[in-house]
Short mmCIF file of C-alpha atoms and ligand atoms in Angstrom, two decimals:
data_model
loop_
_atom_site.label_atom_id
_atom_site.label_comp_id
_atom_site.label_asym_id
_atom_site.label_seq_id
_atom_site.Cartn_x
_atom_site.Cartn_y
_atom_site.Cartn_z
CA UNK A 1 228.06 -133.16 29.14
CA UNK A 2 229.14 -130.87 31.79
CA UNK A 3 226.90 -130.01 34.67
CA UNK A 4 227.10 -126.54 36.53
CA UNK A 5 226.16 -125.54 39.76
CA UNK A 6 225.03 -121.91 39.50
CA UNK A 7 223.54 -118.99 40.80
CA UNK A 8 223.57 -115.25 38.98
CA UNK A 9 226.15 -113.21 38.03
CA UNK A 10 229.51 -115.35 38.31
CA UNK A 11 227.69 -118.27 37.45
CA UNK A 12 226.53 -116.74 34.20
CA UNK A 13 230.25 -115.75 33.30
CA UNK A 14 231.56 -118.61 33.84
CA UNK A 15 228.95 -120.52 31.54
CA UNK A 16 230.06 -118.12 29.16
CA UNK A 17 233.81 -119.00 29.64
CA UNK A 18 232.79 -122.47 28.90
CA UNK A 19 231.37 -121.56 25.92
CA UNK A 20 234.43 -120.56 25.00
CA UNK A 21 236.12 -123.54 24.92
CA UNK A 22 233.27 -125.86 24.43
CA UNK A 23 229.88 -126.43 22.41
CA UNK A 24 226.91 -125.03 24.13
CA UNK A 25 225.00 -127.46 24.21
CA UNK A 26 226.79 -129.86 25.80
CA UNK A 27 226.60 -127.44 28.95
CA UNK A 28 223.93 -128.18 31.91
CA UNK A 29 223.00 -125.57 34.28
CA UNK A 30 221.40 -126.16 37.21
CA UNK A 31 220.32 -122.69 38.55
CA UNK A 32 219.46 -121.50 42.14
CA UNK A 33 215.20 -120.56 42.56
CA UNK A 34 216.07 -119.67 46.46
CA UNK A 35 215.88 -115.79 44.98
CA UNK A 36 212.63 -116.28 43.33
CA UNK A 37 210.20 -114.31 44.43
CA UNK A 38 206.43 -112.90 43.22
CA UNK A 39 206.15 -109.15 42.22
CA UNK A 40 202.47 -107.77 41.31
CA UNK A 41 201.47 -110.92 41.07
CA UNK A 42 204.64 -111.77 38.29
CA UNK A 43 206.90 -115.03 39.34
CA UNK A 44 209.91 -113.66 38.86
CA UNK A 45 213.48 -115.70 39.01
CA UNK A 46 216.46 -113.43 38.93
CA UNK A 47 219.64 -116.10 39.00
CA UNK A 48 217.72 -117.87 35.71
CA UNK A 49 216.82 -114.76 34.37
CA UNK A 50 220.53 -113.66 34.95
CA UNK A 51 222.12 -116.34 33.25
CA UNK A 52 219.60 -116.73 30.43
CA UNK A 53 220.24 -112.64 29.63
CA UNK A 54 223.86 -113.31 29.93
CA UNK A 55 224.43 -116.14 28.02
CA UNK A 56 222.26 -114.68 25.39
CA UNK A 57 224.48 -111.44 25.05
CA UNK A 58 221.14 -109.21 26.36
CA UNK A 59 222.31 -108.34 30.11
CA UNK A 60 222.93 -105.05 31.15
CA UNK A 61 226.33 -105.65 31.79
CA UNK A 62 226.76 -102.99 33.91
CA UNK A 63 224.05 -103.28 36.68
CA UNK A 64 224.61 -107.25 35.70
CA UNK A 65 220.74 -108.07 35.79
CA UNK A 66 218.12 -107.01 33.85
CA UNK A 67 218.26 -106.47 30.09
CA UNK A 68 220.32 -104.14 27.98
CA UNK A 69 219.02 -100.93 26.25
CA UNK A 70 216.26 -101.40 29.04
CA UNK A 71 213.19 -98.47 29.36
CA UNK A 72 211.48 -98.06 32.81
CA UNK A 73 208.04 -96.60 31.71
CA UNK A 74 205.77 -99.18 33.32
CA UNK A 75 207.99 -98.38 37.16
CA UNK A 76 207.77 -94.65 36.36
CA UNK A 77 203.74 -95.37 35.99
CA UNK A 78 203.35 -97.50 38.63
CA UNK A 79 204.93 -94.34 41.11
CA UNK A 80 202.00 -92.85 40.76
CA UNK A 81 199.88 -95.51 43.11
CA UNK A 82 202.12 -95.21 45.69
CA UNK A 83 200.62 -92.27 47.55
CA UNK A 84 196.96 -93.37 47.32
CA UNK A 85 198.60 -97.28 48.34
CA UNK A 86 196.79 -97.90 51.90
CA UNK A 87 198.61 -98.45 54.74
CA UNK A 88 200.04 -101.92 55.40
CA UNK A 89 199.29 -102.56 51.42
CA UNK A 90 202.05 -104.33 49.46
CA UNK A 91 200.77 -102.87 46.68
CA UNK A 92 202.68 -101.09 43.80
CA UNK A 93 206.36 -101.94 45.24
CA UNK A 94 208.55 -99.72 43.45
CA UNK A 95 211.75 -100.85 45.32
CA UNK A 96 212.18 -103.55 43.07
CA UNK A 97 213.07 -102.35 39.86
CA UNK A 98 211.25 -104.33 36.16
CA UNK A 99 212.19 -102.98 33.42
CA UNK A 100 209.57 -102.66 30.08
CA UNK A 101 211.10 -105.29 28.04
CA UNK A 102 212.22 -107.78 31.32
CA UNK A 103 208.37 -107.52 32.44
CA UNK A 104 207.63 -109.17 29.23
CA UNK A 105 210.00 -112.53 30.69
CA UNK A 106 207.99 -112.19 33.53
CA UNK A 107 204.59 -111.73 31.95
CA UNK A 108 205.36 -114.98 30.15
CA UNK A 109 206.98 -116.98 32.55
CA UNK A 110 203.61 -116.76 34.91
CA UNK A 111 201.33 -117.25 32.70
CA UNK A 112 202.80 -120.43 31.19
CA UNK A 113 202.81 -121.37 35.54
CA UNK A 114 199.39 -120.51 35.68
CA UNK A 115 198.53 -122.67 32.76
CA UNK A 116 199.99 -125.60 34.66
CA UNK A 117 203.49 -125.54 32.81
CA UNK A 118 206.47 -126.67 35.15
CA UNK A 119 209.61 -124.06 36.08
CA UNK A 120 211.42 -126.54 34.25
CA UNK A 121 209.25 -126.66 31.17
CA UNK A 122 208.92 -122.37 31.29
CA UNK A 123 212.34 -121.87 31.92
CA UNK A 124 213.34 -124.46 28.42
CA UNK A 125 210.92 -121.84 26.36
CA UNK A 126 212.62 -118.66 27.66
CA UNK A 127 216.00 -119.36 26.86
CA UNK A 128 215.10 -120.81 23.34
CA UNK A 129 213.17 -117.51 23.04
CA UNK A 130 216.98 -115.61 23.84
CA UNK A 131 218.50 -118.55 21.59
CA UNK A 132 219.97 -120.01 24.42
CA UNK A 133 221.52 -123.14 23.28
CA UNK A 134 223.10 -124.21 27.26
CA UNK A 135 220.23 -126.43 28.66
CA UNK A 136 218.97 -123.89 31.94
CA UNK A 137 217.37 -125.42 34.31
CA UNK A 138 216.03 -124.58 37.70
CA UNK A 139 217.29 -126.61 40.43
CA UNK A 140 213.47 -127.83 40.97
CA UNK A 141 209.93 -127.46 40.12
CA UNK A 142 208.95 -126.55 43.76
CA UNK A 143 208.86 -123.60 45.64
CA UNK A 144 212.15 -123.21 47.62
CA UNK A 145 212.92 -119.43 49.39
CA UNK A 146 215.77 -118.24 51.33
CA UNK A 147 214.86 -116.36 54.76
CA UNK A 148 217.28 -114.15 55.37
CA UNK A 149 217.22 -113.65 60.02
CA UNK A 150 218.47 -110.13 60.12
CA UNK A 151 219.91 -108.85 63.13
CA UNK A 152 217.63 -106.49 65.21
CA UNK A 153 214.37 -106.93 62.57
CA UNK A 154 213.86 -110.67 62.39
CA UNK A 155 213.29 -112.84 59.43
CA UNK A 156 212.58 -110.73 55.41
CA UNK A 157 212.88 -112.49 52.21
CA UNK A 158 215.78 -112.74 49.77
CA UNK A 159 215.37 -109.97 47.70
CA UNK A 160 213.97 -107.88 50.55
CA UNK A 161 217.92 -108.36 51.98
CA UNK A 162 219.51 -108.39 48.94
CA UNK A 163 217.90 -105.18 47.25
CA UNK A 164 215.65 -103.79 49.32
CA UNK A 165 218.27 -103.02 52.15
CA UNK A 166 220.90 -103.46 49.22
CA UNK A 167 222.80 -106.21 51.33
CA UNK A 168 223.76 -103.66 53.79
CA UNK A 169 222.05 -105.21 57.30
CA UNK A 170 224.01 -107.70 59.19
CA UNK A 171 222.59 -111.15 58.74
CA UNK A 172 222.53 -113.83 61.84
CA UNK A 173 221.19 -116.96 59.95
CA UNK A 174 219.61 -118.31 56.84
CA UNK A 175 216.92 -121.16 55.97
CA UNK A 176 215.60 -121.97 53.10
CA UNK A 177 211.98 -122.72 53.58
CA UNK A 178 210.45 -125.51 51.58
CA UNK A 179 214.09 -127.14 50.35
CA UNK A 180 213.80 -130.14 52.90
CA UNK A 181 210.41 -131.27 51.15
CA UNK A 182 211.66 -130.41 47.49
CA UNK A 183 213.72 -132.45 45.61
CA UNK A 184 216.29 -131.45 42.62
CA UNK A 185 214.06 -131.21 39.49
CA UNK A 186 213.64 -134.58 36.95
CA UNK A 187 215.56 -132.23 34.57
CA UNK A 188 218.38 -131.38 37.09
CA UNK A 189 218.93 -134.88 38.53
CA UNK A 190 219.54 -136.34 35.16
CA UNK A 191 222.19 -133.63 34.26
CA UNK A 192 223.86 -134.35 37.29
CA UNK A 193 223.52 -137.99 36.95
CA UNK A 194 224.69 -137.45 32.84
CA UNK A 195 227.56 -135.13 33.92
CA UNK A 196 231.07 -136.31 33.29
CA UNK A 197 232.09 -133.30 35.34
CA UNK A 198 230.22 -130.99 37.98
CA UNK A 199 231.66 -127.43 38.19
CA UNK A 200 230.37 -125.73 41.30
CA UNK A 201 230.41 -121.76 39.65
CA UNK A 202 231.74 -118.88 41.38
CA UNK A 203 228.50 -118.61 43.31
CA UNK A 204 227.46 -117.26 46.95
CA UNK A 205 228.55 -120.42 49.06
CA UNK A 206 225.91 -119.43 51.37
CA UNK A 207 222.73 -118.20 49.37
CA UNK A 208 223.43 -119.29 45.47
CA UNK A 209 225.07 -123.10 46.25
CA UNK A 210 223.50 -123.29 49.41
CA UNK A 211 219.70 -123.58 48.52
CA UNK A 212 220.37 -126.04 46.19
CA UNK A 213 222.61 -128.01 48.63
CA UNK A 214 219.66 -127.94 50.86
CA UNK A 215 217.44 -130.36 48.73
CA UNK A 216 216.75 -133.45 49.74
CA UNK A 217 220.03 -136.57 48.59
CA UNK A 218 221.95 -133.46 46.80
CA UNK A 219 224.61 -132.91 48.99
CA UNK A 220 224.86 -137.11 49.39
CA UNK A 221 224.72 -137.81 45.78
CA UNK A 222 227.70 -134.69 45.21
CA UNK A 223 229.62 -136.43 48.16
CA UNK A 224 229.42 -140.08 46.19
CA UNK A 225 231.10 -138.67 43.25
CA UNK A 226 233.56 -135.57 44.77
CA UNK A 227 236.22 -136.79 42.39
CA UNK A 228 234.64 -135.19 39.25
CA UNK A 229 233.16 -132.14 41.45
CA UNK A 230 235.06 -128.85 41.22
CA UNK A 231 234.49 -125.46 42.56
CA UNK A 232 235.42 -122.41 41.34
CA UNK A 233 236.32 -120.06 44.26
CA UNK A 234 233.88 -116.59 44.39
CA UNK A 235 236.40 -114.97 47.53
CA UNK A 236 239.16 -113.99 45.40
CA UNK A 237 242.12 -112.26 48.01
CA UNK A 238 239.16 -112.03 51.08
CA UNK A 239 236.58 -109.89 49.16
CA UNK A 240 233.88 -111.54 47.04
CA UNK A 241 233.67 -110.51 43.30
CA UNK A 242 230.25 -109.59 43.19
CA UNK A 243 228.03 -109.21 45.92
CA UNK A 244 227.96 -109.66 49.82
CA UNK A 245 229.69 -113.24 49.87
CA UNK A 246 232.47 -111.81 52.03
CA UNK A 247 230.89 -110.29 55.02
CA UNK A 248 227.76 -112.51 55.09
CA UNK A 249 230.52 -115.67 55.59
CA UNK A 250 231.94 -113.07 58.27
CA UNK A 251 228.95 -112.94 59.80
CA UNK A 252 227.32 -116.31 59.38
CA UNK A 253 230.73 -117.57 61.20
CA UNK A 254 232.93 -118.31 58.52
CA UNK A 255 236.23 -117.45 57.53
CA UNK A 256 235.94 -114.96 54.64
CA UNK A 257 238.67 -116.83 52.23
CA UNK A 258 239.25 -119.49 49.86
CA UNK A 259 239.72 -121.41 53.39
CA UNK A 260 236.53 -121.00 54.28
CA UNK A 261 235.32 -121.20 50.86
CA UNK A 262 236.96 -124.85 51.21
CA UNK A 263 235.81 -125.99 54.31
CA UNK A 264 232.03 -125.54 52.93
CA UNK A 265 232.62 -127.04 50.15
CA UNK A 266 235.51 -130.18 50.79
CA UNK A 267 232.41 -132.90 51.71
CA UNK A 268 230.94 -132.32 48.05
CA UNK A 269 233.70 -131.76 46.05
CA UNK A 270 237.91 -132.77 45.70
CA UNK A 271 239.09 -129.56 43.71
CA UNK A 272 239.06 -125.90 44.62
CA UNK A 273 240.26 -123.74 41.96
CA UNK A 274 241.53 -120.23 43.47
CA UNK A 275 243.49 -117.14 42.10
CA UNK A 276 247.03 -116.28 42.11
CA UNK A 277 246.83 -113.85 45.20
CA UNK A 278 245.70 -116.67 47.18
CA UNK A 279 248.33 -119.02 45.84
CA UNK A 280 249.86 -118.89 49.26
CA UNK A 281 246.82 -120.25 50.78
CA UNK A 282 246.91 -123.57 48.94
CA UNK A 283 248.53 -125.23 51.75
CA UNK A 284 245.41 -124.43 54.27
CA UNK A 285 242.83 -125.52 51.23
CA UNK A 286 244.25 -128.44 51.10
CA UNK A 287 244.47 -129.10 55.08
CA UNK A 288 240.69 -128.66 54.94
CA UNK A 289 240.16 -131.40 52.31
CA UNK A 290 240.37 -130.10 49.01
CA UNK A 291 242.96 -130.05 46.30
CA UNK A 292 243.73 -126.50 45.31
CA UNK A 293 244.59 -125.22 41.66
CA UNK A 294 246.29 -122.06 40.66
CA UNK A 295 245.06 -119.89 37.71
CA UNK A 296 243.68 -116.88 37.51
CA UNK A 297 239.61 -116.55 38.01
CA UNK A 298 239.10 -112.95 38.01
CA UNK A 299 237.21 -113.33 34.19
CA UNK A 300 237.89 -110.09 33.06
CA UNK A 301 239.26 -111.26 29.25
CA UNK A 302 238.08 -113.65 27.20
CA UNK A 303 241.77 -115.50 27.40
CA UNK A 304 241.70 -115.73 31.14
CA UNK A 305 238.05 -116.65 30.93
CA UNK A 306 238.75 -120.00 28.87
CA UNK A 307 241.77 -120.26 30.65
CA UNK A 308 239.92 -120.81 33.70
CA UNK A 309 237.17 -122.73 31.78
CA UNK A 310 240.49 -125.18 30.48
CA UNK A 311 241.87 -125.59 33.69
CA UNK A 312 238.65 -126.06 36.33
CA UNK A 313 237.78 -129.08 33.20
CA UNK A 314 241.39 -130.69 33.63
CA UNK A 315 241.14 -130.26 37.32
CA UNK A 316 239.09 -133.13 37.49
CA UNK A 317 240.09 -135.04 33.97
CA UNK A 318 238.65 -133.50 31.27
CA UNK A 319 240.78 -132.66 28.86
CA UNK A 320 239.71 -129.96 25.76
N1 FO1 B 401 218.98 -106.11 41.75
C1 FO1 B 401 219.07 -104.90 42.31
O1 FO1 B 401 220.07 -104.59 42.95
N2 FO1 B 401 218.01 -104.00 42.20
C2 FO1 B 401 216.88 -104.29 41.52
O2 FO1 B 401 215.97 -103.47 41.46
C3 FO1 B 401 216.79 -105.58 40.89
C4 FO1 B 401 215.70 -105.94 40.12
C5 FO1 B 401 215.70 -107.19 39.45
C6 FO1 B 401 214.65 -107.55 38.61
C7 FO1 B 401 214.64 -108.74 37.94
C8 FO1 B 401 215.72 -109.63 38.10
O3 FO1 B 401 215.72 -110.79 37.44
C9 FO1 B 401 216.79 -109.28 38.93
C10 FO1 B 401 216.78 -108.07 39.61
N3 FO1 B 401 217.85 -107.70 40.42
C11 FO1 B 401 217.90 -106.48 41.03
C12 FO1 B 401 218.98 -108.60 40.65
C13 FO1 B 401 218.73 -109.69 41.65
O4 FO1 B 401 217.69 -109.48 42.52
C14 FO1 B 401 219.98 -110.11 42.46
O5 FO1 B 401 221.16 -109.80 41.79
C15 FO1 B 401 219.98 -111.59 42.70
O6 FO1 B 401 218.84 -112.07 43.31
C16 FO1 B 401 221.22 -112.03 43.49
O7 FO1 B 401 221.65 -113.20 42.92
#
């Protein structure tokens, strides 16, 4: 078994690499909730969502969230609230787009809460409804959000940063409420305890790995065992693949590389697998603590995809 530590989009890819070179379900993922937030009423969690659609060949592949061949009557509908909405009403948000057949995850996933089902338990019954064969799990049954401080306007939530002011506001510190009195799900701490390997994804650093780093004994219990816990680097020549990795680091006082990318992550894990166009950083990974390996992680074919899948595995001694 393989444990991975994931949030959305690169996470979800690189599951999918593994399943190129690997049976599915002998892959764990433990996935990020800090993003999960509550839309007309609907418990919504868009890093499990992401890497359930993903892994189940539905995603949109070019927004990368949300499902494929998606129809947007119900947001169209709900438009026509807004004007009568009251003032100071969070009624009717239509910046927050749910499409037709996503609402449907949604629709299911709360009512399965409300009928006293655990996140864990929920999030088992969606993917085997996508025929999801990786075992998805949420990194714990308790509610765990990132606060995003943003400078000038003060503390919003996750998704009001991320989409709302599409990641565009500069950010002066993050918490993740609730994480110091959570704990890593029954579900997750046995796949991490099970795991011959950890593979920390291609994640945020600060807002996909972080929340999950934030739970009480994780970090201590990835520290005990950093010789079979790799990362994957998500700053691939300065600039993140997807998302605002890059300046958020910048801004939240680290260096926007695979340096800084290794000085987060050298207490929890021994390798740090970066791309050719930062080969000639390898020397500076490895001053701050980590082993670096060379291949290319940009997963844009399915050959460099299970390349990097091969190589992050024999990084730490597992050999396909
Ligand atoms: N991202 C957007 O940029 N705009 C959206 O309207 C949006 C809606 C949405 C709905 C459900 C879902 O599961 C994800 C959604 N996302 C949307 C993506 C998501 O909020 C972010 O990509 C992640 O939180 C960052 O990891």
């Amino acid at each position: 078994m393989i444990a991975v530590l994931a949030g959305g989009v690169g996470a979800a890819r690189f599951i999918r690499a593994l399943m190129l070179v690997m049976p599915a379900d002998e892959i764990s993922a433990v996935v990020n909730t800090g993003d999960d937030t509550v839309m007309h009423g609907l418990y919504i969690c868009p890093d499990l969502d992401t890497v359930t659609y993903t892994v189940a060949e539905a995603i949109d592949a070019d927004r990368g969230w949300g499902l494929s061949n998606e129809t947007w009557r119900a947001m169209q509908a709900l438009a026509r609230f807004v004007p009568v909405r009251p003032t100071g009403s969070s009624a009717a948000p239509t910046w927050f787009n749910l499409g037709d057949q996503d609402l449907a995850t949604h629709f299911y996933r709360t009512a399965r809460l409300d009928e006293g089902a655990t996140l864990t338990e929920v999030t088992d019954e969606i993917a085997r409804a996508f025929g999801v064969h990786v075992k998805l799990m949420p990194m714990t049954d308790q509610r765990v959000s990132t606060v995003v401080t943003v400078v000038d306007e003060g503390d919003i939530s996750f998704q009001e940063y991320f989409v709302q002011r599409q990641h565009g506001v500069p950010v002066s510190n993050l918490r993740f409420e609730g994480a110091q009195q959570a704990a890593l799900s029954t579900a997750a701490a046995q796949a991490l305890h099970d795991a011959k390997a950890i593979v920390i994804a291609p994640s945020n650093p600060l807002v996909s790995i972080g929340p999950l780093r934030a739970l009480a004994g994780v970090d201590t219990s990835l520290a005990a065992r950093r010789e079979q816990v790799v990362a994957i680097s998500p700053i691939v020549g300065g600039a993140a693949l997807k998302g605002p990795a890059d300046r958020m680091m910048l801004e939240l006082g680290h260096e926007p590389s695979v340096v800084g990318v290794a000085r987060l992550y050298a207490p929890i894990a021994s390798v740090l697998v970066i791309d050719p166009v930062d080969a000639h950083l390898a020397p500076l990974v490895e001053a701050a603590g980590m082993r670096a390996v060379v291949v290319p992680s940009v997963m844009s074919t399915p050959e460099i995809s299970a390349a990097l899948a091969r190589t992050t595995l024999a990084a730490v001694g597992i050999h396909l």
